Amino acid sequence: MSDLHLLNLTQVRDLLARGEIKAQEAVAACLGRIHDTEPKISALLSVQGEQALDAAKSLDAAGPDTDKPLWGVPIVVKDAICAKHAPTTCASRILENFVPFYDACAVARLRAAGAIILGKSNMDEFAMGSSTENSAFGPTANPWDLSRVPGGSSGGSAASVAARQCYGALGTDTGGSIRQPASFCGVVGLKPTYGRVSRFGLVAYGSSLDQIGPMARTPLDCAALLSVIAGHDPADSTSAAVPAPDYEAAVAARADLTGLRLGLPEQFWGEGVDPEVRDACRAAVDAAEKLGAKVVDVSLPHTPYAVAAYYIVAMAEASSNLARFDGVRYGYRDPSAGDLAGLYEKSRGAGFGDEVKRRIVLGTYVLSAGYYDAYYRKAAQARELLRRDFTAAFERCDLLCGPAAPFTAFGLGEKKDDPLQMYLSDIFTISLNLAGLPGLSLPVGLGRDSRLPVGLQLFGPAFGEDVILGAAEALSQALPSLPLPRGIAAA
Amino acid sequence: MGRYETVIGLEVHAQLATQSKLFCSCSNRFGDEPNVNVCAVCSGMPGVLPVLNEKAVEYACKMAMAIDCAINERSIFARKNYFYPDLPKGYQISQFETPLAERGKVRITVGAAEKVIGVTRIHLEDDAGKLIHSPAENVSRVDLNRSGTPLIEIVSEPDLRGAEEAVAYLKELRAILVYLGICDGNMEEGSFRCDANVSLRPAGQEQFGTRAELKNMNSFRHVQKAIEYEVARQADLLDDGEQVIQETRLYDADKGVTVSMRGKEQAHDYRYFPDPDLPPIVVAKEKLAALRAGLPELPRAKRERFVADCGIPAQDALVLTQEKELADYFEAALAAGADPKKAANWIMTEFLRELNQAGLAPGAAKMTPEKLAALIKLIDSGAISGKIGKQIFPDLFTSGDDPGAYVAAKGLAQISDASALEAAVDAALAESQAEVAAFKGGKTKLMGFFVGLVMKKTKGQANPGLVNELLAKKLG
């Protein structure tokens, strides 16, 4: 089957399960597609081709296994997530040669479910950025327009899924790093509830905000991935002891949106949103109403404090989380170090990129003696107020929605030297990280001017992933599907 | 130095004797080859996460209960950030704003005086690894076996007024930890360590003077010496009208001095903040009740019981209870039938001397409490003299021989047969005609001379009471 790569995750999964195609064929289709498209988009930092084919061979030898829900399905993993025997660089020089001897919990669960790890995807260094331009190993291009960014920080995963290099990918989301690139690349990306997916093996950026989540071409595909990776993990003390349902079954159970109360927070629909983005999202809301959803106007009054609170918390945590990259035990060590101070200064000075250093410095500052109360403590308070906003809103509606990002994919280099502009691209996503809530970006069409994908963010109460995924799948069925991305159409 | 009052607060770090480390399942054993008890978590690999060892929390709660602290319903782990090669994560996981327990007290005895020392807080934290320096190779190596070992830090109020009180407080804390079975209390190996904040203030002044923090004291003696030196140093400065600088000072045991390590301006800003990887510690009320019910007898209670039940002096009870093993030894000897006062005397004199010379712990002595009790009973029954008992003690201690069998084999049994002793008495008197005459002339003090002579002739085996009796009869 020559167009195997065009299938969705659940479609190929079903073919594999029925023995109609072999795992090796699925892997070969993806590797072929990687070969064809990678020169244009640079979505991956490493490809584990041989390991993937070996794994497929073993699976094929044993035959399909109904106990393995992702039997033979090739998956890409963001390079912030540890996968045994594969480099895990976080797109940083400081981890350039780091190969972990352990799998992240999510990766181990994928493997146990029969999935095959194809490669590790590009990202902003240590997940710090919104364009994947902060990768030490070069940017990724948006498959829709190669002169544009794929978003970030999970830009490599989003671009890889959009370019049909894989059937699904893992991303990580600290402030929007799954949802914003999903929006820019026209794929589906879900940030689960904090604690839904184990963070074990995810190289920490902002530990109280980070979540691993699925990225794929349909909400149903994301549901299939989430069913495998969700659930309590004793190795992560912040993972929730809440049973994970069969998300795919939950999605299948919902045919339309009858009775769904869909809230539109005023702060997400006003100033600062590109008109083409707002209109595309509004059209999707209209479609939802036609499917039976009841639209409710709500307010999240503390939204204006989210960006500031987010950057204080994230940078403070990052300044501590990145202290372990010191050149002592692993990673980059400057050979001319001299004394101990030199070892730290030179290794970290050369190992980290500018944005990482900026965030470490700012995070160190906000935690310093005399500033803690003014910054970190205030941010923690703002966070609590945001949580209450959401609690109040979810008393009046089942889901909320708004644009996933205020604009469509911007040009490579366009915002690179303006960190504040870059930070604002997360304006609609970060509140959910601060409140620990789940959110999904669903492609709802192309902007009428830019002809680039627009994502609608659907978000819900804690552990409401089943409702979000079900509504997203129902809504996506009612919307025209996107064509193949233009930038790699010829590939 | 009566012009100044010494003010001391102590920070004690006690390693908890759990099977595994505080946040991973690595063994918490001391003394292994470098870097064998190490995993991804305690070596700070990317992406790994801490999981709290519940046993360590239980141990810390036991200590909190033993010194009457209030245990917080929720306590929070915080990161203490600083760079050092023995600290793989770049931060220590400790507790800052809300520690495990607060507001405790420890009663100490110094001489005849009793004093209550306030405890500010107890918190849980993980230990760092160790650097092994090799000057010959010009390298330093990192050993992470200790990285992640559970510690409790016990912070005292500035209630201590001198080196002697400080040492008494430390000994009491250490005894409590060992009695609870949660720390082995080994200062040389670093499982029980302390830093001392020392300052002086003019007598009668309420406000504290500027303090220096003393580190690197690996024994009670070091603590005593370091504080004494520091008090004298600060007094000299103040006498000369100079200022004490707030700084950290290291004790140099070889030279007996404290040396500046870093000043206030070089002090770390640890940037504490709540550790997002760990939920608050919440110990269920039922669990706390069970822990409290299971607390063993603590040193003070044991001491008071020894005084009340055994009739031994308070000072002796203090010596016997400071090491739990010694107290156990004493109690085992009583259980084997030894007279309490006599057992206490033998243990505090002969037994401790031999033990210290051999460098052994009480439980490791070949002379078991039962054997000591047997020895005491041999003396009590008159089978051997006390003198012989002392003479043969080192042998018995080293060999672990049964005292009864030893005495029989060496023919050391006391001669209590009057007819057998009579010949020796007669011989002694026959040899000392002059002294006999003097005695009869009124120099009764010479009785001791005659007894000694008889003892010599019987190689110390004569029953002294009987010898006295026979001599009195013959000389009378």
Tab-separated table of N, CA, C and O in Angstrom, chain B residues 240-320:
chain	number	residue	atom	x	y	z
B	240	ASP	N	39.243	43.923	73.085
B	240	ASP	CA	40.054	44.896	72.354
B	240	ASP	C	39.200	45.928	71.636
B	240	ASP	O	39.702	46.697	70.817
B	241	GLY	N	37.908	45.865	71.888
B	241	GLY	CA	37.013	46.846	71.256
B	241	GLY	C	36.757	46.545	69.799
B	241	GLY	O	36.285	47.400	69.047
B	242	GLU	N	37.061	45.316	69.374
B	242	GLU	CA	36.821	44.975	67.972
B	242	GLU	C	35.464	44.287	67.813
B	242	GLU	O	34.831	43.907	68.786
B	243	GLN	N	35.066	44.124	66.554
B	243	GLN	CA	33.785	43.515	66.259
B	243	GLN	C	33.966	42.033	65.923
B	243	GLN	O	34.956	41.664	65.298
B	244	VAL	N	33.000	41.249	66.319
B	244	VAL	CA	32.950	39.870	65.826
B	244	VAL	C	32.280	39.928	64.452
B	244	VAL	O	31.291	40.651	64.278
B	245	ILE	N	32.847	39.214	63.490
B	245	ILE	CA	32.258	39.221	62.140
B	245	ILE	C	31.341	38.024	61.995
B	245	ILE	O	31.680	36.918	62.440
B	246	GLN	N	30.187	38.245	61.385
B	246	GLN	CA	29.295	37.111	61.119
B	246	GLN	C	29.879	36.284	59.990
B	246	GLN	O	30.036	36.760	58.863
B	247	GLU	N	30.236	35.062	60.275
B	247	GLU	CA	30.924	34.244	59.277
B	247	GLU	C	30.808	32.770	59.656
B	247	GLU	O	30.362	32.413	60.739
B	248	THR	N	31.218	31.923	58.727
B	248	THR	CA	31.297	30.493	58.979
B	248	THR	C	32.756	30.148	59.235
B	248	THR	O	33.629	30.556	58.476
B	249	ARG	N	33.003	29.418	60.317
B	249	ARG	CA	34.384	29.067	60.660
B	249	ARG	C	34.525	27.556	60.785
B	249	ARG	O	33.647	26.869	61.290
B	250	LEU	N	35.658	27.053	60.300
B	250	LEU	CA	35.916	25.614	60.359
B	250	LEU	C	36.820	25.314	61.539
B	250	LEU	O	37.786	26.030	61.790
B	251	TYR	N	36.497	24.233	62.248
B	251	TYR	CA	37.365	23.814	63.343
B	251	TYR	C	38.509	22.971	62.790
B	251	TYR	O	38.285	22.027	62.019
B	252	ASP	N	39.728	23.333	63.161
B	252	ASP	CA	40.911	22.565	62.771
B	252	ASP	C	41.347	21.771	63.999
B	252	ASP	O	41.924	22.325	64.937
B	253	ALA	N	41.040	20.470	63.973
B	253	ALA	CA	41.256	19.642	65.163
B	253	ALA	C	42.740	19.512	65.485
B	253	ALA	O	43.119	19.425	66.649
B	254	ASP	N	43.591	19.508	64.465
B	254	ASP	CA	45.031	19.350	64.721
B	254	ASP	C	45.579	20.543	65.475
B	254	ASP	O	46.381	20.411	66.387
B	255	LYS	N	45.148	21.735	65.069
B	255	LYS	CA	45.678	22.940	65.700
B	255	LYS	C	44.800	23.411	66.857
B	255	LYS	O	45.199	24.286	67.624
B	256	GLY	N	43.594	22.852	66.952
B	256	GLY	CA	42.697	23.262	68.034
B	256	GLY	C	42.171	24.674	67.877
B	256	GLY	O	41.885	25.349	68.857
B	257	VAL	N	42.060	25.140	66.635
B	257	VAL	CA	41.588	26.509	66.397
B	257	VAL	C	40.423	26.499	65.403
B	257	VAL	O	40.177	25.499	64.728
B	258	THR	N	39.700	27.632	65.339
B	258	THR	CA	38.690	27.794	64.298
B	258	THR	C	39.220	28.783	63.269
B	258	THR	O	39.895	29.747	63.616
B	259	VAL	N	38.930	28.508	62.002
B	259	VAL	CA	39.476	29.313	60.906
B	259	VAL	C	38.333	29.771	60.004
B	259	VAL	O	37.424	28.995	59.696
B	260	SER	N	38.394	31.020	59.578
B	260	SER	CA	37.324	31.566	58.750
B	260	SER	C	37.193	30.793	57.436
B	260	SER	O	38.180	30.538	56.751
B	261	MET	N	35.960	30.391	57.086
B	261	MET	CA	35.726	29.683	55.826
B	261	MET	C	35.087	30.619	54.820
B	261	MET	O	35.521	30.750	53.703
B	262	ARG	N	34.002	31.276	55.219
B	262	ARG	CA	33.407	32.265	54.335
B	262	ARG	C	32.645	33.292	55.166
B	262	ARG	O	32.073	32.989	56.208
B	263	GLY	N	32.663	34.521	54.668
B	263	GLY	CA	32.012	35.612	55.379
B	263	GLY	C	30.563	35.737	54.975
B	263	GLY	O	30.056	34.973	54.140
B	264	LYS	N	29.887	36.700	55.567
B	264	LYS	CA	28.462	36.900	55.329
B	264	LYS	C	28.187	37.234	53.865
B	264	LYS	O	27.222	36.762	53.266
B	265	GLU	N	29.110	38.027	53.286
B	265	GLU	CA	28.872	38.453	51.897
B	265	GLU	C	29.058	37.309	50.908
B	265	GLU	O	28.523	37.321	49.815
B	266	GLN	N	29.808	36.265	51.344
B	266	GLN	CA	29.940	35.101	50.453
B	266	GLN	C	28.881	34.046	50.775
B	266	GLN	O	28.868	32.985	50.184
B	267	ALA	N	28.047	34.340	51.751
B	267	ALA	CA	27.023	33.357	52.131
B	267	ALA	C	26.116	33.089	50.933
B	267	ALA	O	25.849	33.976	50.126
B	268	HIS	N	25.662	31.832	50.813
B	268	HIS	CA	24.789	31.457	49.700
B	268	HIS	C	23.411	32.086	49.865
B	268	HIS	O	22.917	32.225	50.969
B	269	ASP	N	22.814	32.442	48.741
B	269	ASP	CA	21.378	32.732	48.741
B	269	ASP	C	20.733	31.463	48.195
B	269	ASP	O	20.826	31.171	47.017
B	270	TYR	N	20.128	30.698	49.076
B	270	TYR	CA	19.684	29.355	48.693
B	270	TYR	C	18.411	29.331	47.854
B	270	TYR	O	18.003	28.305	47.361
B	271	ARG	N	17.761	30.474	47.723
B	271	ARG	CA	16.565	30.575	46.863
B	271	ARG	C	15.572	29.423	47.141
B	271	ARG	O	15.156	28.709	46.233
B	272	TYR	N	15.241	29.257	48.383
B	272	TYR	CA	14.263	28.228	48.746
B	272	TYR	C	12.938	28.470	48.024
B	272	TYR	O	12.471	29.602	47.925
B	273	PHE	N	12.324	27.416	47.544
B	273	PHE	CA	10.935	27.491	47.087
B	273	PHE	C	10.338	26.084	47.188
B	273	PHE	O	11.071	25.099	47.213
B	274	PRO	N	9.021	25.987	47.283
B	274	PRO	CA	8.401	24.671	47.484
B	274	PRO	C	8.759	23.723	46.337
B	274	PRO	O	8.691	24.115	45.173
B	275	ASP	N	9.166	22.486	46.657
B	275	ASP	CA	9.529	21.536	45.608
B	275	ASP	C	8.272	21.060	44.887
B	275	ASP	O	7.428	20.395	45.495
B	276	PRO	N	8.153	21.394	43.593
B	276	PRO	CA	6.935	21.019	42.871
B	276	PRO	C	6.831	19.516	42.592
B	276	PRO	O	5.777	19.050	42.165
B	277	ASP	N	7.906	18.775	42.849
B	277	ASP	CA	7.866	17.338	42.574
B	277	ASP	C	7.264	16.527	43.709
B	277	ASP	O	7.019	15.332	43.549
B	278	LEU	N	7.067	17.165	44.869
B	278	LEU	CA	6.630	16.399	46.034
B	278	LEU	C	5.407	17.032	46.677
B	278	LEU	O	5.416	18.207	47.017
B	279	PRO	N	4.364	16.252	46.871
B	279	PRO	CA	3.189	16.770	47.586
B	279	PRO	C	3.538	16.996	49.065
B	279	PRO	O	4.543	16.479	49.544
B	280	PRO	N	2.729	17.754	49.784
B	280	PRO	CA	2.998	17.973	51.209
B	280	PRO	C	3.014	16.641	51.970
B	280	PRO	O	2.337	15.689	51.585
B	281	ILE	N	3.794	16.601	53.046
B	281	ILE	CA	3.785	15.420	53.919
B	281	ILE	C	2.580	15.547	54.843
B	281	ILE	O	2.438	16.537	55.553
B	282	VAL	N	1.734	14.550	54.802
B	282	VAL	CA	0.586	14.512	55.704
B	282	VAL	C	0.617	13.146	56.383
B	282	VAL	O	0.569	12.124	55.704
B	283	VAL	N	0.762	13.143	57.688
B	283	VAL	CA	0.782	11.859	58.396
B	283	VAL	C	-0.565	11.687	59.095
B	283	VAL	O	-0.992	12.552	59.858
B	284	ALA	N	-1.197	10.582	58.792
B	284	ALA	CA	-2.534	10.338	59.350
B	284	ALA	C	-2.471	10.263	60.876
B	284	ALA	O	-1.495	9.791	61.446
B	285	LYS	N	-3.541	10.745	61.509
B	285	LYS	CA	-3.602	10.777	62.974
B	285	LYS	C	-3.427	9.370	63.570
B	285	LYS	O	-2.755	9.188	64.580
B	286	GLU	N	-4.034	8.376	62.907
B	286	GLU	CA	-3.950	7.005	63.427
B	286	GLU	C	-2.494	6.523	63.402
B	286	GLU	O	-2.029	5.831	64.310
B	287	LYS	N	-1.817	6.903	62.317
B	287	LYS	CA	-0.408	6.513	62.187
B	287	LYS	C	0.409	7.136	63.304
B	287	LYS	O	1.238	6.468	63.937
B	288	LEU	N	0.158	8.410	63.572
B	288	LEU	CA	0.893	9.100	64.633
B	288	LEU	C	0.615	8.444	65.982
B	288	LEU	O	1.528	8.236	66.787
B	289	ALA	N	-0.641	8.085	66.203
B	289	ALA	CA	-1.000	7.452	67.475
B	289	ALA	C	-0.263	6.124	67.616
B	289	ALA	O	0.252	5.803	68.696
B	290	ALA	N	-0.185	5.367	66.524
B	290	ALA	CA	0.494	4.072	66.564
B	290	ALA	C	1.987	4.269	66.837
B	290	ALA	O	2.590	3.518	67.610
B	291	LEU	N	2.568	5.294	66.198
B	291	LEU	CA	3.993	5.554	66.413
B	291	LEU	C	4.238	5.933	67.877
B	291	LEU	O	5.188	5.483	68.501
B	292	ARG	N	3.337	6.756	68.408
B	292	ARG	CA	3.509	7.211	69.784
B	292	ARG	C	3.405	6.016	70.747
B	292	ARG	O	4.191	5.888	71.681
B	293	ALA	N	2.464	5.150	70.464
B	293	ALA	CA	2.271	3.982	71.330
B	293	ALA	C	3.491	3.072	71.290
B	293	ALA	O	3.774	2.367	72.253
B	294	GLY	N	4.199	3.105	70.162
B	294	GLY	CA	5.333	2.199	70.013
B	294	GLY	C	6.666	2.796	70.444
B	294	GLY	O	7.711	2.167	70.264
B	295	LEU	N	6.665	4.000	71.006
B	295	LEU	CA	7.931	4.611	71.423
B	295	LEU	C	8.567	3.786	72.535
B	295	LEU	O	7.889	3.362	73.466
B	296	PRO	N	9.864	3.558	72.451
B	296	PRO	CA	10.538	2.789	73.508
B	296	PRO	C	10.799	3.660	74.739
B	296	PRO	O	10.557	4.866	74.708
B	297	GLU	N	11.290	3.040	75.799
B	297	GLU	CA	11.703	3.814	76.971
B	297	GLU	C	12.886	4.697	76.559
B	297	GLU	O	13.843	4.214	75.954
B	298	LEU	N	12.827	5.969	76.888
B	298	LEU	CA	13.858	6.917	76.470
B	298	LEU	C	14.893	7.104	77.586
B	298	LEU	O	14.642	6.719	78.728
B	299	PRO	N	16.041	7.669	77.257
B	299	PRO	CA	17.148	7.702	78.226
B	299	PRO	C	16.754	8.284	79.577
B	299	PRO	O	17.130	7.737	80.620
B	300	ARG	N	15.998	9.373	79.551
B	300	ARG	CA	15.671	10.021	80.822
B	300	ARG	C	14.812	9.098	81.698
B	300	ARG	O	15.060	8.949	82.904
B	301	ALA	N	13.842	8.467	81.089
B	301	ALA	CA	12.962	7.568	81.853
B	301	ALA	C	13.761	6.398	82.412
B	301	ALA	O	13.581	5.984	83.565
B	302	LYS	N	14.676	5.902	81.600
B	302	LYS	CA	15.484	4.767	82.032
B	302	LYS	C	16.368	5.173	83.222
B	302	LYS	O	16.480	4.465	84.204
B	303	ARG	N	16.944	6.356	83.090
B	303	ARG	CA	17.808	6.904	84.125
B	303	ARG	C	17.044	6.995	85.450
B	303	ARG	O	17.497	6.573	86.495
B	304	GLU	N	15.851	7.564	85.351
B	304	GLU	CA	15.052	7.746	86.560
B	304	GLU	C	14.670	6.392	87.171
B	304	GLU	O	14.644	6.226	88.384
B	305	ARG	N	14.419	5.444	86.289
B	305	ARG	CA	14.079	4.103	86.780
B	305	ARG	C	15.278	3.459	87.469
B	305	ARG	O	15.132	2.838	88.529
B	306	PHE	N	16.467	3.636	86.893
B	306	PHE	CA	17.673	3.053	87.500
B	306	PHE	C	17.876	3.627	88.899
B	306	PHE	O	18.227	2.910	89.833
B	307	VAL	N	17.665	4.941	89.038
B	307	VAL	CA	17.856	5.577	90.344
B	307	VAL	C	16.806	5.051	91.326
B	307	VAL	O	17.128	4.663	92.455
B	308	ALA	N	15.567	4.999	90.892
B	308	ALA	CA	14.471	4.620	91.781
B	308	ALA	C	14.517	3.130	92.126
B	308	ALA	O	14.389	2.758	93.289
B	309	ASP	N	14.708	2.296	91.118
B	309	ASP	CA	14.591	0.850	91.345
B	309	ASP	C	15.892	0.214	91.799
B	309	ASP	O	15.885	-0.790	92.496
B	310	CYS	N	17.030	0.754	91.354
B	310	CYS	CA	18.298	0.088	91.638
B	310	CYS	C	19.071	0.802	92.720
B	310	CYS	O	20.125	0.327	93.151
B	311	GLY	N	18.596	1.982	93.088
B	311	GLY	CA	19.266	2.722	94.146
B	311	GLY	C	20.660	3.184	93.768
B	311	GLY	O	21.527	3.337	94.614
B	312	ILE	N	20.899	3.417	92.476
B	312	ILE	CA	22.233	3.898	92.120
B	312	ILE	C	22.193	5.421	91.974
B	312	ILE	O	21.144	5.990	91.679
B	313	PRO	N	23.324	6.089	92.194
B	313	PRO	CA	23.337	7.557	92.140
B	313	PRO	C	22.982	8.077	90.739
B	313	PRO	O	23.228	7.399	89.736
B	314	ALA	N	22.398	9.288	90.689
B	314	ALA	CA	21.965	9.867	89.422
B	314	ALA	C	23.119	9.966	88.421
B	314	ALA	O	22.954	9.716	87.230
B	315	GLN	N	24.291	10.326	88.933
B	315	GLN	CA	25.437	10.490	88.035
B	315	GLN	C	25.798	9.157	87.382
B	315	GLN	O	26.131	9.103	86.201
B	316	ASP	N	25.732	8.081	88.185
B	316	ASP	CA	26.021	6.753	87.633
B	316	ASP	C	24.958	6.367	86.595
B	316	ASP	O	25.270	5.805	85.545
B	317	ALA	N	23.722	6.699	86.905
B	317	ALA	CA	22.638	6.373	85.973
B	317	ALA	C	22.852	7.093	84.644
B	317	ALA	O	22.589	6.554	83.568
B	318	LEU	N	23.366	8.334	84.707
B	318	LEU	CA	23.644	9.088	83.485
B	318	LEU	C	24.699	8.377	82.644
B	318	LEU	O	24.535	8.189	81.436
B	319	VAL	N	25.777	7.943	83.318
B	319	VAL	CA	26.849	7.244	82.592
B	319	VAL	C	26.308	5.959	81.962
B	319	VAL	O	26.599	5.636	80.814
B	320	LEU	N	25.484	5.240	82.716
B	320	LEU	CA	24.996	3.939	82.236
B	320	LEU	C	23.990	4.069	81.095
B	320	LEU	O	23.801	3.133	80.327
